[in-house]
PDB file of C-alpha atoms in Angstrom:
ATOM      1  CA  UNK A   1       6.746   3.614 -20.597  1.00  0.00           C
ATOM      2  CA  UNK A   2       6.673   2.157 -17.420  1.00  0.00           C
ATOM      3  CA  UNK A   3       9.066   2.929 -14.735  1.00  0.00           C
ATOM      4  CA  UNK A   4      11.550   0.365 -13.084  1.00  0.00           C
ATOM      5  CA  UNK A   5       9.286   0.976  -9.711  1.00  0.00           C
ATOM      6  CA  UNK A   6       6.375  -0.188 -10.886  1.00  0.00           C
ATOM      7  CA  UNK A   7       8.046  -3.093 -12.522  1.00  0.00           C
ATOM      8  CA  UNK A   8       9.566  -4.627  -9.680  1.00  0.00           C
ATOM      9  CA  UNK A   9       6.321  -3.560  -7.948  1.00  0.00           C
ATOM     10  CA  UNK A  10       4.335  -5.812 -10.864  1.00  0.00           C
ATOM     11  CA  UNK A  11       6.952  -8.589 -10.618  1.00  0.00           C
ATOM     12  CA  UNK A  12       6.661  -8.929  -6.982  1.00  0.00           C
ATOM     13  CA  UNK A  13       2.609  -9.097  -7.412  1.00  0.00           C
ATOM     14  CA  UNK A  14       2.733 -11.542 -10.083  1.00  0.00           C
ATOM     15  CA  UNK A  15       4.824 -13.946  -8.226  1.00  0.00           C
ATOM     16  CA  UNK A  16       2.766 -14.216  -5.430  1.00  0.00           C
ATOM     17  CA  UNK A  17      -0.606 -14.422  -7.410  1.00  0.00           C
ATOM     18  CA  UNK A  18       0.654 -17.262  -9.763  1.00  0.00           C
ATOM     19  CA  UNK A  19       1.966 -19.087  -6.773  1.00  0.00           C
ATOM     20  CA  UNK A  20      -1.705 -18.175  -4.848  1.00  0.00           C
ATOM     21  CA  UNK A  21       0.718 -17.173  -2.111  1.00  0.00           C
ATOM     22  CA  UNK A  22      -0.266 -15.120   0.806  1.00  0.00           C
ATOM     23  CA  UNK A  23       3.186 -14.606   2.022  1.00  0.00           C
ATOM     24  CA  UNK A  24       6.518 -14.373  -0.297  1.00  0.00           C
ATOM     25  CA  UNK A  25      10.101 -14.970   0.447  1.00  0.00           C
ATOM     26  CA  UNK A  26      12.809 -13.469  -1.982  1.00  0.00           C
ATOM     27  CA  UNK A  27      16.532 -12.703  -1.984  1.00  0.00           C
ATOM     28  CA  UNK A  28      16.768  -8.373  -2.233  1.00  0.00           C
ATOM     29  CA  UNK A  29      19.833  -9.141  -4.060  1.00  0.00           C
ATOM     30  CA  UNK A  30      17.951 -11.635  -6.685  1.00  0.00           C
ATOM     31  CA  UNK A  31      15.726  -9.110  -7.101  1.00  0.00           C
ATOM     32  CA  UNK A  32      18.796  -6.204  -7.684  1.00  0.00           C
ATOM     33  CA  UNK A  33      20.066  -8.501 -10.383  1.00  0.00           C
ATOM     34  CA  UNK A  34      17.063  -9.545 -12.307  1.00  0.00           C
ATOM     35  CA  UNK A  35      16.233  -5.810 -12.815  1.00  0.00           C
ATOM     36  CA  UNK A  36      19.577  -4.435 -13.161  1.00  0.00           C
ATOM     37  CA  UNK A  37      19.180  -1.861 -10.142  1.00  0.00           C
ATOM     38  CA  UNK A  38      20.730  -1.376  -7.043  1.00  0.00           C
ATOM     39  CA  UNK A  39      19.348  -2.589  -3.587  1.00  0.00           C
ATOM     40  CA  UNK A  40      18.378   0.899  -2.344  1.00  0.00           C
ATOM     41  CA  UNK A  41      15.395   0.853  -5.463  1.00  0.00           C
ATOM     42  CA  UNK A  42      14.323  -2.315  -4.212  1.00  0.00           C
ATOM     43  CA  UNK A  43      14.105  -0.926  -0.851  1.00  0.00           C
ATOM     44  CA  UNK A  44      12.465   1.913  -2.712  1.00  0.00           C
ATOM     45  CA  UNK A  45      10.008  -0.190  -4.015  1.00  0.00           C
ATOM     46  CA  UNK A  46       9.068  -2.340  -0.580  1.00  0.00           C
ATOM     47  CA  UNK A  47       9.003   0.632   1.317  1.00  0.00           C
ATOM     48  CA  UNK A  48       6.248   3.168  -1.022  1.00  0.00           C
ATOM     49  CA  UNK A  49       4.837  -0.388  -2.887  1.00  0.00           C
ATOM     50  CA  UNK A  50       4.073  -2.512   0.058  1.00  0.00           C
ATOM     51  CA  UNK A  51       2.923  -0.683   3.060  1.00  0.00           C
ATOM     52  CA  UNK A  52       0.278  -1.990   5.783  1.00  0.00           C
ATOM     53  CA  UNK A  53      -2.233   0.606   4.093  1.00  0.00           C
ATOM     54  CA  UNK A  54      -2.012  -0.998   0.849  1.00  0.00           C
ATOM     55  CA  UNK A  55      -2.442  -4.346   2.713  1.00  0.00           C
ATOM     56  CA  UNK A  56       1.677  -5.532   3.055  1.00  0.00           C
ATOM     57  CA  UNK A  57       3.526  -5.875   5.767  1.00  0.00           C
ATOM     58  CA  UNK A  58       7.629  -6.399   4.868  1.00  0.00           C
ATOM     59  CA  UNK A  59       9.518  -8.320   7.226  1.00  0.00           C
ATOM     60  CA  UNK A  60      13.611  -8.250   6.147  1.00  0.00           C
ATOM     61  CA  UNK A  61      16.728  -9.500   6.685  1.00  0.00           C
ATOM     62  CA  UNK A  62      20.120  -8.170   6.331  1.00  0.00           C
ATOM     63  CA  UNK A  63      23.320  -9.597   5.368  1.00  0.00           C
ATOM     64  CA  UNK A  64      24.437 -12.897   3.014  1.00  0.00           C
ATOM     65  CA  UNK A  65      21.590 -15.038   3.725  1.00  0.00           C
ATOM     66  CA  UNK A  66      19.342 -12.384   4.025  1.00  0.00           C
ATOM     67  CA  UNK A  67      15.789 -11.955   2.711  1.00  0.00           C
ATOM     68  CA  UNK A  68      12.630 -10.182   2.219  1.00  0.00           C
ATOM     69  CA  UNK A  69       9.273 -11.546   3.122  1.00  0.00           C
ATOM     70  CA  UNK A  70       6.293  -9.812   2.207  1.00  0.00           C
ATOM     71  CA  UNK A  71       3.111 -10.668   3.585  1.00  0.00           C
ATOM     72  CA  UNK A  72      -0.407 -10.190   2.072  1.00  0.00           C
ATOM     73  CA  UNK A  73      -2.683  -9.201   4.672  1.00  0.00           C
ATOM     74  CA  UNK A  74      -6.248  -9.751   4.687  1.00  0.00           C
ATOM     75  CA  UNK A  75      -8.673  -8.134   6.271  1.00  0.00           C
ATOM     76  CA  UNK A  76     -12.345 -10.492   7.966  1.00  0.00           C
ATOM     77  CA  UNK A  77     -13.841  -8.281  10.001  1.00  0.00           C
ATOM     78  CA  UNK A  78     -14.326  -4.440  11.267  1.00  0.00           C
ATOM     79  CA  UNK A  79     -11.553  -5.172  13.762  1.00  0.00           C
ATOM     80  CA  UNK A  80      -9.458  -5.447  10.890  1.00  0.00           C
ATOM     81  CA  UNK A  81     -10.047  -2.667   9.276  1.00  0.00           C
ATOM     82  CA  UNK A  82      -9.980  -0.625  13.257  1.00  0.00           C
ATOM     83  CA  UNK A  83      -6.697  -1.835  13.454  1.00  0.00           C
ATOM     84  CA  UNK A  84      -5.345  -1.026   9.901  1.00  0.00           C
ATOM     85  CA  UNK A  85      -6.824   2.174  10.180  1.00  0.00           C
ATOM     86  CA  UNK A  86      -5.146   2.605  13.530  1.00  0.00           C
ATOM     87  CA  UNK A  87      -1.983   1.685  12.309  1.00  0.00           C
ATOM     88  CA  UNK A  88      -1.359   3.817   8.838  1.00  0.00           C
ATOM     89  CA  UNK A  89      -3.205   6.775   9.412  1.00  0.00           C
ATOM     90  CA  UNK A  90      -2.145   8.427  12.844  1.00  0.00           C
ATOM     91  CA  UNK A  91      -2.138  12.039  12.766  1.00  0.00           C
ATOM     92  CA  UNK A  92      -1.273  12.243   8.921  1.00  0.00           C
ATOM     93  CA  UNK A  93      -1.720  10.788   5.756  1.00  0.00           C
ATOM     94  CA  UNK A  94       0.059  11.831   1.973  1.00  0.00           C
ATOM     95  CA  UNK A  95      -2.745  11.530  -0.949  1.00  0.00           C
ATOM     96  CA  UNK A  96      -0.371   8.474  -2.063  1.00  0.00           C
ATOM     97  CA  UNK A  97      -0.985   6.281   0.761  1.00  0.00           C
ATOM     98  CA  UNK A  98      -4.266   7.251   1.263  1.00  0.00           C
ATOM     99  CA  UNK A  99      -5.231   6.155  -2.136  1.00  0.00           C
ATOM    100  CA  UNK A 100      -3.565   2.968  -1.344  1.00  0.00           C
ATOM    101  CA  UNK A 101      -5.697   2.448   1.600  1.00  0.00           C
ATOM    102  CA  UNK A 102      -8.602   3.218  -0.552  1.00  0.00           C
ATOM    103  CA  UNK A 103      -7.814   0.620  -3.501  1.00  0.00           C
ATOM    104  CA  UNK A 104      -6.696  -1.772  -0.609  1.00  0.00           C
ATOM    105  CA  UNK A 105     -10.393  -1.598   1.313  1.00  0.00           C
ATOM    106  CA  UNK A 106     -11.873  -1.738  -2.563  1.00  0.00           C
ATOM    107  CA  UNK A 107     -10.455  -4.909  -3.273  1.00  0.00           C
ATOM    108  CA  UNK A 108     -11.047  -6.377  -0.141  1.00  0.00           C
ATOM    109  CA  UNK A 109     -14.881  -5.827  -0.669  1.00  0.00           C
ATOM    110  CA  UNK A 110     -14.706  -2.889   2.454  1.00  0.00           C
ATOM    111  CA  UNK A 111     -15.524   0.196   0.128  1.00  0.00           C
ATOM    112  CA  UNK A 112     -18.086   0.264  -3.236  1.00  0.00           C
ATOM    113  CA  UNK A 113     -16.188   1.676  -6.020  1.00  0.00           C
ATOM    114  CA  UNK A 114     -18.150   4.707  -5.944  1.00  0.00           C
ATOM    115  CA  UNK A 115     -17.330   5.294  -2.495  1.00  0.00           C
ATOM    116  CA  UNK A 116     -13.631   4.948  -2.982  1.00  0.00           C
ATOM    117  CA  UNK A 117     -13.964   7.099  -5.987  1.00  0.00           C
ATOM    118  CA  UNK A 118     -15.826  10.040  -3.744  1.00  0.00           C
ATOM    119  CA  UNK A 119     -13.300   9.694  -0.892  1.00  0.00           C
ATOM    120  CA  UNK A 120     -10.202  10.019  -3.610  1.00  0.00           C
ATOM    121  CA  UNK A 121     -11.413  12.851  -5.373  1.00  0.00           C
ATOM    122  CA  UNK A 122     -12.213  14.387  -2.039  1.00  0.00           C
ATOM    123  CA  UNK A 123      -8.570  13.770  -0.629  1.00  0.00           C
ATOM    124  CA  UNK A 124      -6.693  15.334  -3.071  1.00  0.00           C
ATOM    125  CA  UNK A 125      -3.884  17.665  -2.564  1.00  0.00           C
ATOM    126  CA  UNK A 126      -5.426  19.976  -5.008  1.00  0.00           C
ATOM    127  CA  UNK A 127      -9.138  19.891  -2.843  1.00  0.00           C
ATOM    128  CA  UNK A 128      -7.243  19.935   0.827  1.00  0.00           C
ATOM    129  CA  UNK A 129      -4.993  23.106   0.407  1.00  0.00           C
ATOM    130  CA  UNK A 130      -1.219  24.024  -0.200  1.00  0.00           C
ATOM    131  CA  UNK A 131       0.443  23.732   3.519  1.00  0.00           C
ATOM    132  CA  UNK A 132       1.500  20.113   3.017  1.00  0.00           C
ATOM    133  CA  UNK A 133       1.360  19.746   6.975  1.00  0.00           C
ATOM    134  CA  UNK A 134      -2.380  20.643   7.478  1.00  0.00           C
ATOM    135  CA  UNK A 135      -3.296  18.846   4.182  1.00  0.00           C
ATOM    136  CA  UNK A 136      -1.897  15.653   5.678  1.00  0.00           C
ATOM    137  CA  UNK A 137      -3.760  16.028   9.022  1.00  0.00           C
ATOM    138  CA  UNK A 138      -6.929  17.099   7.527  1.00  0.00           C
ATOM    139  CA  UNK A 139      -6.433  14.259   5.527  1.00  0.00           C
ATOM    140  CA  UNK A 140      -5.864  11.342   8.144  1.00  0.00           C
ATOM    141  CA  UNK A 141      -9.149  12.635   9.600  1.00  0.00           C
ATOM    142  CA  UNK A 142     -11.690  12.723   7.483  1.00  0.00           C
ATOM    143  CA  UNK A 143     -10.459   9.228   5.990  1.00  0.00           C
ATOM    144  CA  UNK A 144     -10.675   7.998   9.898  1.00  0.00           C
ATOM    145  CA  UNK A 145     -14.468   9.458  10.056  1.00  0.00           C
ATOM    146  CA  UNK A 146     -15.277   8.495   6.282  1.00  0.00           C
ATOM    147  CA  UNK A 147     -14.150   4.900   6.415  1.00  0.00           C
ATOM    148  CA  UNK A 148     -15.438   4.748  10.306  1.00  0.00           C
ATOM    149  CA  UNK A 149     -18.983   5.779   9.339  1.00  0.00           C
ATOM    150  CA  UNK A 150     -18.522   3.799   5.944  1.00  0.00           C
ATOM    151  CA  UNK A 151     -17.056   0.366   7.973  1.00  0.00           C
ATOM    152  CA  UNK A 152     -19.519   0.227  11.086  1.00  0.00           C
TER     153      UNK A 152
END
C-alpha cells in the first residue's frame, strides 16, 4: 500500500506531465481537501518531494488567495548542473536527497544508469558509517567529486 506522501507526490507529477507543464500552480488547500489531509502533509510533501536536488523549486503563498507553484527545472549545460550541485549539496547531504539528485541527473541524461547505480550503492548510510554527522559530510563530498569528474 502506498502511503498518502507518495500519493500527493504522484498526483502533483501527473498533473503537470498530462498538462506538458513545466511550471504548476495549485491551491495547498485544494490539495488538503482532495486527499483528506491537513496542510502541514502537503507541506510535508513539497518540502521532502520537490526539492532543487530532485529538480523543483516551490515558490508559495500564504493566506486566502494563496498558492503553490512548483517549478520543473531543467538542466542544458554543465553550468547547470555547477550550480545545482552548488546549491543542494553544501557541506552535507542525507542518502534521501542524494538519491534524488542522482535519479534527477539520470533522467536528465547527466548520469548512465550504471553510474547512478554505483554512486547510490556507494552513498549509503549502511557503506558511509553510523555518526549521522560525518556520514552526511562524507557524503556531500564524494557526490561533489563523483558527479564533478562524471559532468566535466
Amino acid at each position: 500500500m502506498n502511503s498518502l506522501s507518495w500519493e500527493i507526490e504522484q498526483y502533483i507529477k501527473e498533473l503537470m506531465n498530462k498538462q506538458h507543464l513545466d511550471v504548476l500552480e495549485i491551491q495547498r488547500s485544494m490539495l488538503s481537501e482532495l486527499f483528506n489531509c491537513v496542510p502541514s502533509q502537503i507541506n510535508y510533501v513539497l518540502s521532502t518531494r520537490f526539492t532543487p536536488a530532485q529538480g523543483y523549486l516551490v515558490e508559495s503563498k500564504r493566506g486566502g488567495g494563496g498558492f503553490v507553484r512548483i517549478v520543473c527545472l531543467s538542466l542544458d549545460d554543465d553550468n547547470d548542473i555547477q550550480h545545482i550541485l552548488a546549491e543542494t549539496l553544501g557541506d552535507s547531504i542525507n542518502q534521501n536527497e542524494a538519491e534524488g539528485l542522482l535519479d534527477y541527473l539520470y533522467q536528465q541524461g547527466f548520469l548512465e544508469e550504471r553510474e547512478k547505480t554505483i554512486l547510490k550503492t556507494m552513498l549509503k548510510d549502511r557503506v558511509l558509517g553510523k555518526e549521522k554527522k560525518s556520514r552526511d559530510s562524507l557524503r556531500a563530498s564524494l557526490l561533489q567529486h563523483a558527479l564533478g569528474a562524471i559532468c566535466q
